[in-house]
Tab-separated table of N, CA and C in Angstrom:
chain	number	residue	atom	x	y	z
A	1184	MET	N	-34.518	-37.459	-87.535
A	1184	MET	CA	-33.114	-37.741	-87.479
A	1184	MET	C	-32.534	-37.198	-86.179
A	1185	SER	N	-32.528	-37.998	-85.141
A	1185	SER	CA	-32.060	-37.541	-83.845
A	1185	SER	C	-30.598	-37.869	-83.586
A	1186	ALA	N	-30.022	-38.736	-84.379
A	1186	ALA	CA	-28.618	-39.107	-84.185
A	1186	ALA	C	-27.713	-37.949	-84.597
A	1187	GLN	N	-26.774	-37.620	-83.707
A	1187	GLN	CA	-25.851	-36.526	-83.979
A	1187	GLN	C	-24.572	-37.063	-84.590
A	1188	HIS	N	-23.976	-36.262	-85.424
A	1188	HIS	CA	-22.694	-36.632	-86.022
A	1188	HIS	C	-21.695	-36.846	-84.891
A	1189	PRO	N	-20.957	-37.965	-84.876
A	1189	PRO	CA	-20.105	-38.297	-83.739
A	1189	PRO	C	-18.921	-37.357	-83.536
A	1190	GLU	N	-18.513	-36.639	-84.564
A	1190	GLU	CA	-17.344	-35.777	-84.419
A	1190	GLU	C	-17.709	-34.303	-84.229
A	1191	ARG	N	-18.963	-33.993	-84.170
A	1191	ARG	CA	-19.409	-32.611	-84.042
A	1191	ARG	C	-19.474	-32.214	-82.573
A	1192	LEU	N	-19.170	-30.959	-82.269
A	1192	LEU	CA	-19.348	-30.472	-80.904
A	1192	LEU	C	-20.837	-30.481	-80.598
A	1193	ALA	N	-21.206	-31.047	-79.492
A	1193	ALA	CA	-22.620	-31.121	-79.115
A	1193	ALA	C	-23.184	-29.724	-78.875
A	1194	ARG	N	-24.459	-29.591	-79.125
A	1194	ARG	CA	-25.139	-28.305	-78.944
A	1194	ARG	C	-24.990	-27.790	-77.514
A	1195	CYS	N	-24.979	-28.702	-76.548
A	1195	CYS	CA	-24.866	-28.289	-75.141
A	1195	CYS	C	-23.485	-27.709	-74.829
A	1196	HIS	N	-22.502	-27.910	-75.704
A	1196	HIS	CA	-21.150	-27.384	-75.491
A	1196	HIS	C	-20.891	-26.086	-76.247
A	1197	ARG	N	-21.906	-25.548	-76.906
A	1197	ARG	CA	-21.758	-24.277	-77.616
A	1197	ARG	C	-22.267	-23.146	-76.736
A	1198	MET	N	-21.486	-22.099	-76.647
A	1198	MET	CA	-21.875	-20.943	-75.856
A	1198	MET	C	-22.736	-20.032	-76.729
A	1199	THR	N	-23.999	-19.853	-76.352
A	1199	THR	CA	-24.915	-19.064	-77.169
A	1199	THR	C	-25.612	-17.948	-76.390
A	1200	ARG	N	-25.670	-18.056	-75.096
A	1200	ARG	CA	-26.415	-17.074	-74.297
A	1200	ARG	C	-25.621	-15.785	-74.119
A	1201	THR	N	-26.298	-14.670	-74.259
A	1201	THR	CA	-25.677	-13.357	-74.078
A	1201	THR	C	-25.099	-13.216	-72.679
A	1202	LEU	N	-25.764	-13.787	-71.697
A	1202	LEU	CA	-25.294	-13.729	-70.315
A	1202	LEU	C	-23.927	-14.404	-70.170
A	1203	ASP	N	-23.722	-15.527	-70.875
A	1203	ASP	CA	-22.426	-16.211	-70.830
A	1203	ASP	C	-21.321	-15.346	-71.428
A	1204	PHE	N	-21.610	-14.709	-72.567
A	1204	PHE	CA	-20.612	-13.839	-73.200
A	1204	PHE	C	-20.280	-12.654	-72.292
A	1205	ALA	N	-21.289	-12.079	-71.656
A	1205	ALA	CA	-21.058	-10.942	-70.755
A	1205	ALA	C	-20.238	-11.361	-69.539
A	1206	SER	N	-20.540	-12.529	-68.972
A	1206	SER	CA	-19.802	-12.958	-67.778
A	1206	SER	C	-18.360	-13.320	-68.104
A	1207	ILE	N	-18.121	-13.925	-69.271
A	1207	ILE	CA	-16.741	-14.282	-69.618
A	1207	ILE	C	-15.928	-13.031	-69.928
A	1208	ARG	N	-16.558	-12.015	-70.507
A	1208	ARG	CA	-15.840	-10.759	-70.758
A	1208	ARG	C	-15.549	-10.019	-69.463
A	1209	ALA	N	-16.461	-10.100	-68.505
A	1209	ALA	CA	-16.285	-9.377	-67.245
A	1209	ALA	C	-15.332	-10.087	-66.287
A	1210	ARG	N	-15.456	-11.415	-66.178
A	1210	ARG	CA	-14.705	-12.129	-65.149
A	1210	ARG	C	-13.689	-13.127	-65.678
A	1211	GLY	N	-13.647	-13.323	-66.994
A	1211	GLY	CA	-12.740	-14.310	-67.565
A	1211	GLY	C	-11.293	-13.848	-67.553
A	1212	ILE	N	-10.390	-14.802	-67.593
A	1212	ILE	CA	-8.959	-14.518	-67.628
A	1212	ILE	C	-8.478	-14.763	-69.054
A	1213	ALA	N	-7.725	-13.810	-69.586
A	1213	ALA	CA	-7.248	-13.890	-70.970
A	1213	ALA	C	-5.887	-14.578	-71.021
A	1214	TYR	N	-5.757	-15.492	-71.963
A	1214	TYR	CA	-4.496	-16.169	-72.242
A	1214	TYR	C	-4.196	-15.931	-73.716
A	1215	ARG	N	-3.125	-15.206	-73.965
A	1215	ARG	CA	-2.819	-14.803	-75.337
A	1215	ARG	C	-1.786	-15.725	-75.963
A	1216	GLY	N	-2.118	-16.181	-77.148
A	1216	GLY	CA	-1.192	-16.949	-77.960
A	1216	GLY	C	-0.736	-16.079	-79.117
A	1217	ARG	N	-0.021	-16.667	-80.023
A	1217	ARG	CA	0.479	-15.912	-81.172
A	1217	ARG	C	-0.625	-15.632	-82.192
A	1218	HIS	N	-1.562	-16.562	-82.357
A	1218	HIS	CA	-2.596	-16.434	-83.374
A	1218	HIS	C	-4.009	-16.351	-82.815
A	1219	CYS	N	-4.173	-16.636	-81.523
A	1219	CYS	CA	-5.501	-16.555	-80.930
A	1219	CYS	C	-5.384	-16.194	-79.454
A	1220	LEU	N	-6.497	-15.782	-78.937
A	1220	LEU	CA	-6.614	-15.416	-77.530
A	1220	LEU	C	-7.746	-16.267	-76.984
A	1221	VAL	N	-7.596	-16.783	-75.777
A	1221	VAL	CA	-8.706	-17.510	-75.165
A	1221	VAL	C	-9.058	-16.819	-73.855
A	1222	LEU	N	-10.346	-16.548	-73.696
A	1222	LEU	CA	-10.867	-16.046	-72.434
A	1222	LEU	C	-11.468	-17.242	-71.731
A	1223	ALA	N	-11.005	-17.525	-70.534
A	1223	ALA	CA	-11.465	-18.701	-69.796
A	1223	ALA	C	-12.065	-18.269	-68.470
A	1224	LEU	N	-13.187	-18.864	-68.150
A	1224	LEU	CA	-13.856	-18.600	-66.888
A	1224	LEU	C	-14.194	-19.942	-66.261
A	1225	ALA	N	-13.666	-20.181	-65.069
A	1225	ALA	CA	-13.932	-21.434	-64.369
A	1225	ALA	C	-15.286	-21.343	-63.680
A	1226	LEU	N	-16.157	-22.283	-63.995
A	1226	LEU	CA	-17.488	-22.372	-63.384
A	1226	LEU	C	-17.718	-23.825	-62.957
A	1227	PRO	N	-17.274	-24.193	-61.750
A	1227	PRO	CA	-17.418	-25.582	-61.306
A	1227	PRO	C	-18.877	-26.035	-61.343
A	1228	GLY	N	-19.079	-27.231	-61.851
A	1228	GLY	CA	-20.417	-27.804	-61.904
A	1228	GLY	C	-21.190	-27.486	-63.182
A	1229	GLU	N	-20.751	-26.500	-63.947
A	1229	GLU	CA	-21.420	-26.136	-65.203
A	1229	GLU	C	-20.812	-26.931	-66.356
A	1230	THR	N	-21.607	-27.200	-67.364
A	1230	THR	CA	-21.106	-27.864	-68.569
A	1230	THR	C	-20.116	-26.948	-69.273
A	1231	THR	N	-19.009	-27.489	-69.726
A	1231	THR	CA	-18.021	-26.703	-70.460
A	1231	THR	C	-18.628	-26.290	-71.792
A	1232	ARG	N	-18.560	-24.973	-72.071
A	1232	ARG	CA	-19.087	-24.439	-73.324
A	1232	ARG	C	-18.008	-23.601	-73.988
A	1233	VAL	N	-18.064	-23.527	-75.315
A	1233	VAL	CA	-17.019	-22.851	-76.076
A	1233	VAL	C	-17.654	-21.975	-77.147
A	1234	ALA	N	-16.970	-20.861	-77.468
A	1234	ALA	CA	-17.401	-19.953	-78.539
A	1234	ALA	C	-16.173	-19.531	-79.330
A	1235	PHE	N	-16.393	-19.165	-80.595
A	1235	PHE	CA	-15.315	-18.740	-81.485
A	1235	PHE	C	-15.683	-17.392	-82.073
A	1236	VAL	N	-14.781	-16.409	-81.931
A	1236	VAL	CA	-15.051	-15.042	-82.354
A	1236	VAL	C	-13.942	-14.573	-83.285
A	1237	ALA	N	-14.336	-13.914	-84.367
A	1237	ALA	CA	-13.379	-13.304	-85.292
A	1237	ALA	C	-13.970	-11.961	-85.705
A	1238	SER	N	-13.277	-10.880	-85.406
A	1238	SER	CA	-13.811	-9.554	-85.714
A	1238	SER	C	-13.354	-9.076	-87.086
A	1239	ARG	N	-14.113	-8.189	-87.641
A	1239	ARG	CA	-13.779	-7.629	-88.953
A	1239	ARG	C	-12.477	-6.837	-88.869
A	1240	LYS	N	-12.280	-6.146	-87.760
A	1240	LYS	CA	-11.088	-5.307	-87.613
A	1240	LYS	C	-9.803	-6.132	-87.594
A	1241	SER	N	-9.817	-7.257	-86.910
A	1241	SER	CA	-8.577	-8.026	-86.783
A	1241	SER	C	-8.385	-9.085	-87.868
A	1242	VAL	N	-9.470	-9.639	-88.407
A	1242	VAL	CA	-9.335	-10.736	-89.358
A	1242	VAL	C	-9.658	-10.311	-90.780
A	1243	GLY	N	-10.725	-9.569	-90.977
A	1243	GLY	CA	-11.082	-9.126	-92.322
A	1243	GLY	C	-12.553	-9.321	-92.619
A	1244	GLY	N	-12.865	-9.508	-93.891
A	1244	GLY	CA	-14.248	-9.641	-94.336
A	1244	GLY	C	-14.898	-10.944	-93.893
A	1245	ALA	N	-16.121	-11.144	-94.333
A	1245	ALA	CA	-16.913	-12.290	-93.898
A	1245	ALA	C	-16.253	-13.623	-94.243
A	1246	VAL	N	-15.710	-13.728	-95.435
A	1246	VAL	CA	-15.083	-14.988	-95.850
A	1246	VAL	C	-13.892	-15.306	-94.949
A	1247	GLN	N	-13.066	-14.314	-94.665
A	1247	GLN	CA	-11.895	-14.514	-93.812
A	1247	GLN	C	-12.314	-14.835	-92.374
A	1248	ARG	N	-13.335	-14.146	-91.868
A	1248	ARG	CA	-13.797	-14.412	-90.501
A	1248	ARG	C	-14.339	-15.827	-90.374
A	1249	ASN	N	-15.122	-16.256	-91.363
A	1249	ASN	CA	-15.663	-17.620	-91.333
A	1249	ASN	C	-14.548	-18.656	-91.396
A	1250	ARG	N	-13.547	-18.409	-92.233
A	1250	ARG	CA	-12.421	-19.341	-92.343
A	1250	ARG	C	-11.645	-19.402	-91.024
A	1251	ALA	N	-11.428	-18.268	-90.375
A	1251	ALA	CA	-10.711	-18.237	-89.100
A	1251	ALA	C	-11.478	-19.018	-88.033
A	1252	ARG	N	-12.787	-18.813	-87.955
A	1252	ARG	CA	-13.598	-19.548	-86.980
A	1252	ARG	C	-13.602	-21.045	-87.276
A	1253	ARG	N	-13.702	-21.414	-88.548
A	1253	ARG	CA	-13.682	-22.834	-88.923
A	1253	ARG	C	-12.366	-23.495	-88.536
A	1254	ARG	N	-11.258	-22.800	-88.766
A	1254	ARG	CA	-9.949	-23.363	-88.415
A	1254	ARG	C	-9.846	-23.585	-86.902
A	1255	LEU	N	-10.241	-22.587	-86.121
A	1255	LEU	CA	-10.191	-22.725	-84.669
A	1255	LEU	C	-11.126	-23.836	-84.191
A	1256	ARG	N	-12.340	-23.862	-84.729
A	1256	ARG	CA	-13.324	-24.862	-84.327
A	1256	ARG	C	-12.821	-26.281	-84.591
A	1257	GLU	N	-12.211	-26.495	-85.737
A	1257	GLU	CA	-11.703	-27.820	-86.085
A	1257	GLU	C	-10.574	-28.245	-85.149
A	1258	ILE	N	-9.683	-27.343	-84.839
A	1258	ILE	CA	-8.568	-27.672	-83.949
A	1258	ILE	C	-9.077	-28.002	-82.550
A	1259	VAL	N	-10.020	-27.211	-82.047
A	1259	VAL	CA	-10.575	-27.472	-80.717
A	1259	VAL	C	-11.383	-28.774	-80.732
A	1260	ARG	N	-12.152	-29.007	-81.793
A	1260	ARG	CA	-12.960	-30.220	-81.889
A	1260	ARG	C	-12.101	-31.472	-81.797
A	1261	ARG	N	-10.947	-31.449	-82.431
A	1261	ARG	CA	-10.070	-32.626	-82.408
A	1261	ARG	C	-9.416	-32.838	-81.037
A	1262	ARG	N	-9.431	-31.846	-80.198
A	1262	ARG	CA	-8.862	-31.962	-78.858
A	1262	ARG	C	-9.936	-31.976	-77.778
A	1263	TRP	N	-11.197	-32.026	-78.185
A	1263	TRP	CA	-12.305	-31.878	-77.245
A	1263	TRP	C	-12.320	-32.967	-76.174
A	1264	LEU	N	-11.886	-34.168	-76.483
A	1264	LEU	CA	-11.882	-35.237	-75.484
A	1264	LEU	C	-10.899	-34.953	-74.348
A	1265	ARG	N	-9.952	-34.065	-74.582
A	1265	ARG	CA	-8.979	-33.701	-73.542
A	1265	ARG	C	-9.429	-32.500	-72.723
A	1266	VAL	N	-10.530	-31.866	-73.108
A	1266	VAL	CA	-11.080	-30.729	-72.363
A	1266	VAL	C	-12.061	-31.286	-71.337
A	1267	PRO	N	-12.002	-30.800	-70.076
A	1267	PRO	CA	-12.929	-31.318	-69.062
A	1267	PRO	C	-14.390	-31.101	-69.482
A	1268	PRO	N	-15.260	-32.081	-69.253
A	1268	PRO	CA	-16.663	-31.937	-69.669
A	1268	PRO	C	-17.437	-30.904	-68.866
A	1269	THR	N	-16.952	-30.555	-67.683
A	1269	THR	CA	-17.614	-29.540	-66.863
A	1269	THR	C	-16.578	-28.572	-66.308
A	1270	GLY	N	-17.044	-27.367	-66.013
A	1270	GLY	CA	-16.213	-26.433	-65.268
A	1270	GLY	C	-15.679	-25.219	-65.991
A	1271	TYR	N	-15.892	-25.064	-67.304
A	1271	TYR	CA	-15.289	-23.940	-68.013
A	1271	TYR	C	-16.229	-23.297	-69.026
A	1272	LEU	N	-16.056	-21.992	-69.187
A	1272	LEU	CA	-16.555	-21.256	-70.346
A	1272	LEU	C	-15.303	-20.815	-71.088
A	1273	LEU	N	-15.227	-21.083	-72.374
A	1273	LEU	CA	-14.052	-20.749	-73.177
A	1273	LEU	C	-14.485	-19.948	-74.397
A	1274	MET	N	-13.829	-18.822	-74.623
A	1274	MET	CA	-14.108	-18.028	-75.812
A	1274	MET	C	-12.790	-17.800	-76.544
A	1275	PHE	N	-12.703	-18.320	-77.768
A	1275	PHE	CA	-11.529	-18.158	-78.605
A	1275	PHE	C	-11.720	-16.933	-79.484
A	1276	VAL	N	-10.716	-16.052	-79.502
A	1276	VAL	CA	-10.756	-14.848	-80.328
A	1276	VAL	C	-9.608	-14.942	-81.323
A	1277	ALA	N	-9.952	-14.889	-82.606
A	1277	ALA	CA	-8.940	-14.961	-83.663
A	1277	ALA	C	-8.185	-13.641	-83.729
A	1278	LEU	N	-6.872	-13.717	-83.877
A	1278	LEU	CA	-6.035	-12.529	-83.981
A	1278	LEU	C	-5.527	-12.366	-85.413
A	1279	ARG	N	-4.981	-11.217	-85.682
A	1279	ARG	CA	-4.428	-10.924	-87.006
A	1279	ARG	C	-3.372	-11.967	-87.380
A	1280	GLY	N	-3.366	-12.420	-88.591
A	1280	GLY	CA	-2.376	-13.384	-89.041
A	1280	GLY	C	-2.799	-14.835	-88.888
A	1281	ILE	N	-3.982	-15.080	-88.372
A	1281	ILE	CA	-4.427	-16.463	-88.155
A	1281	ILE	C	-4.594	-17.210	-89.474
A	1282	LEU	N	-4.979	-16.503	-90.525
A	1282	LEU	CA	-5.226	-17.162	-91.810
A	1282	LEU	C	-3.935	-17.599	-92.500
A	1283	ALA	N	-2.851	-16.897	-92.237
A	1283	ALA	CA	-1.581	-17.220	-92.874
A	1283	ALA	C	-0.782	-18.256	-92.085
A	1284	ALA	N	-1.212	-18.550	-90.865
A	1284	ALA	CA	-0.473	-19.483	-90.011
A	1284	ALA	C	-0.622	-20.912	-90.510
A	1285	PRO	N	0.482	-21.671	-90.552
A	1285	PRO	CA	0.381	-23.094	-90.899
A	1285	PRO	C	-0.465	-23.833	-89.857
A	1286	HIS	N	-1.128	-24.883	-90.292
A	1286	HIS	CA	-2.048	-25.607	-89.416
A	1286	HIS	C	-1.369	-26.086	-88.131
A	1287	GLN	N	-0.196	-26.690	-88.244
A	1287	GLN	CA	0.473	-27.228	-87.059
A	1287	GLN	C	0.853	-26.131	-86.073
A	1288	GLU	N	1.271	-24.982	-86.592
A	1288	GLU	CA	1.617	-23.859	-85.715
A	1288	GLU	C	0.379	-23.348	-84.973
A	1289	LEU	N	-0.738	-23.256	-85.686
A	1289	LEU	CA	-1.986	-22.810	-85.063
A	1289	LEU	C	-2.467	-23.832	-84.040
A	1290	ALA	N	-2.374	-25.114	-84.357
A	1290	ALA	CA	-2.779	-26.158	-83.417
A	1290	ALA	C	-1.935	-26.123	-82.148
A	1291	SER	N	-0.634	-25.920	-82.297
A	1291	SER	CA	0.254	-25.816	-81.126
A	1291	SER	C	-0.097	-24.603	-80.285
A	1292	ASP	N	-0.443	-23.505	-80.954
A	1292	ASP	CA	-0.827	-22.283	-80.261
A	1292	ASP	C	-2.110	-22.499	-79.448
A	1293	VAL	N	-3.088	-23.166	-80.039
A	1293	VAL	CA	-4.350	-23.448	-79.344
A	1293	VAL	C	-4.092	-24.354	-78.140
A	1294	GLU	N	-3.273	-25.381	-78.321
A	1294	GLU	CA	-2.950	-26.267	-77.205
A	1294	GLU	C	-2.245	-25.517	-76.084
A	1295	ARG	N	-1.337	-24.609	-76.447
A	1295	ARG	CA	-0.612	-23.825	-75.448
A	1295	ARG	C	-1.561	-22.976	-74.605
A	1296	VAL	N	-2.477	-22.266	-75.252
A	1296	VAL	CA	-3.371	-21.389	-74.491
A	1296	VAL	C	-4.383	-22.199	-73.683
A	1297	LEU	N	-4.842	-23.322	-74.210
A	1297	LEU	CA	-5.749	-24.177	-73.434
A	1297	LEU	C	-5.047	-24.753	-72.206
A	1298	ALA	N	-3.805	-25.174	-72.377
A	1298	ALA	CA	-3.049	-25.702	-71.247
A	1298	ALA	C	-2.776	-24.614	-70.215
A	1299	ALA	N	-2.469	-23.410	-70.671
A	1299	ALA	CA	-2.236	-22.300	-69.747
A	1299	ALA	C	-3.495	-21.979	-68.947
A	1300	ALA	N	-4.646	-22.131	-69.575
A	1300	ALA	CA	-5.915	-21.885	-68.890
A	1300	ALA	C	-6.301	-23.037	-67.967
A	1301	GLY	N	-5.585	-24.155	-68.053
A	1301	GLY	CA	-5.887	-25.311	-67.226
A	1301	GLY	C	-7.037	-26.139	-67.773
A	1302	ALA	N	-7.379	-25.935	-69.039
A	1302	ALA	CA	-8.534	-26.602	-69.630
A	1302	ALA	C	-8.138	-27.681	-70.630
A	1303	LEU	N	-6.928	-28.186	-70.551
A	1303	LEU	CA	-6.500	-29.238	-71.469
A	1303	LEU	C	-5.712	-30.281	-70.699
A	1304	ALA	N	-6.225	-31.494	-70.697
A	1304	ALA	CA	-5.537	-32.593	-70.026
A	1304	ALA	C	-4.368	-33.055	-70.890
A	1305	PRO	N	-3.302	-33.541	-70.279
A	1305	PRO	CA	-2.191	-34.061	-71.078
A	1305	PRO	C	-2.626	-35.301	-71.849
A	1306	ILE	N	-1.885	-35.603	-72.882
A	1306	ILE	CA	-2.178	-36.786	-73.694
A	1306	ILE	C	-1.931	-38.024	-72.865
A	1307	ALA	N	-2.912	-38.914	-72.861
A	1307	ALA	CA	-2.785	-40.147	-72.083
A	1307	ALA	C	-1.717	-41.046	-72.702
A	1308	PRO	N	-0.873	-41.667	-71.867
A	1308	PRO	CA	0.160	-42.562	-72.400
A	1308	PRO	C	-0.479	-43.803	-73.025
A	1309	VAL	N	0.134	-44.299	-74.072
A	1309	VAL	CA	-0.340	-45.489	-74.760
A	1309	VAL	C	0.146	-46.713	-74.006
A	1310	GLU	N	-0.797	-47.602	-73.678
A	1310	GLU	CA	-0.434	-48.825	-72.965
A	1310	GLU	C	-0.303	-49.974	-73.946
A	1311	ASP	N	0.743	-50.778	-73.753
A	1311	ASP	CA	0.965	-51.940	-74.644
A	1311	ASP	C	0.388	-53.193	-74.052
């Protein structure tokens, strides 16, 4: 079964290497939203990769951390076509209160921080 689910983030867009996490923590620029923080590192020519982090201290137990990561992942996945295919490492960090935030408020927050980082293209106008 080599066919990938069409709505899933491709494996090549997931940040998994320890070196990537270390470089984004050392050289990345933080953009803070109300419910999440994004660390962005511009790397021209590299495939854009993304990671989602939720700590026990800020979010809670395993169930809460998994739910926070799932919520962030889904919001980013639905906007992935507007993120440049190359040039960025992005790490989303869930903040306290993310679980209680309404979906639309969290989605707006994610869009705001992505736009501030320069990693979100505006919505293309609809042509008639």
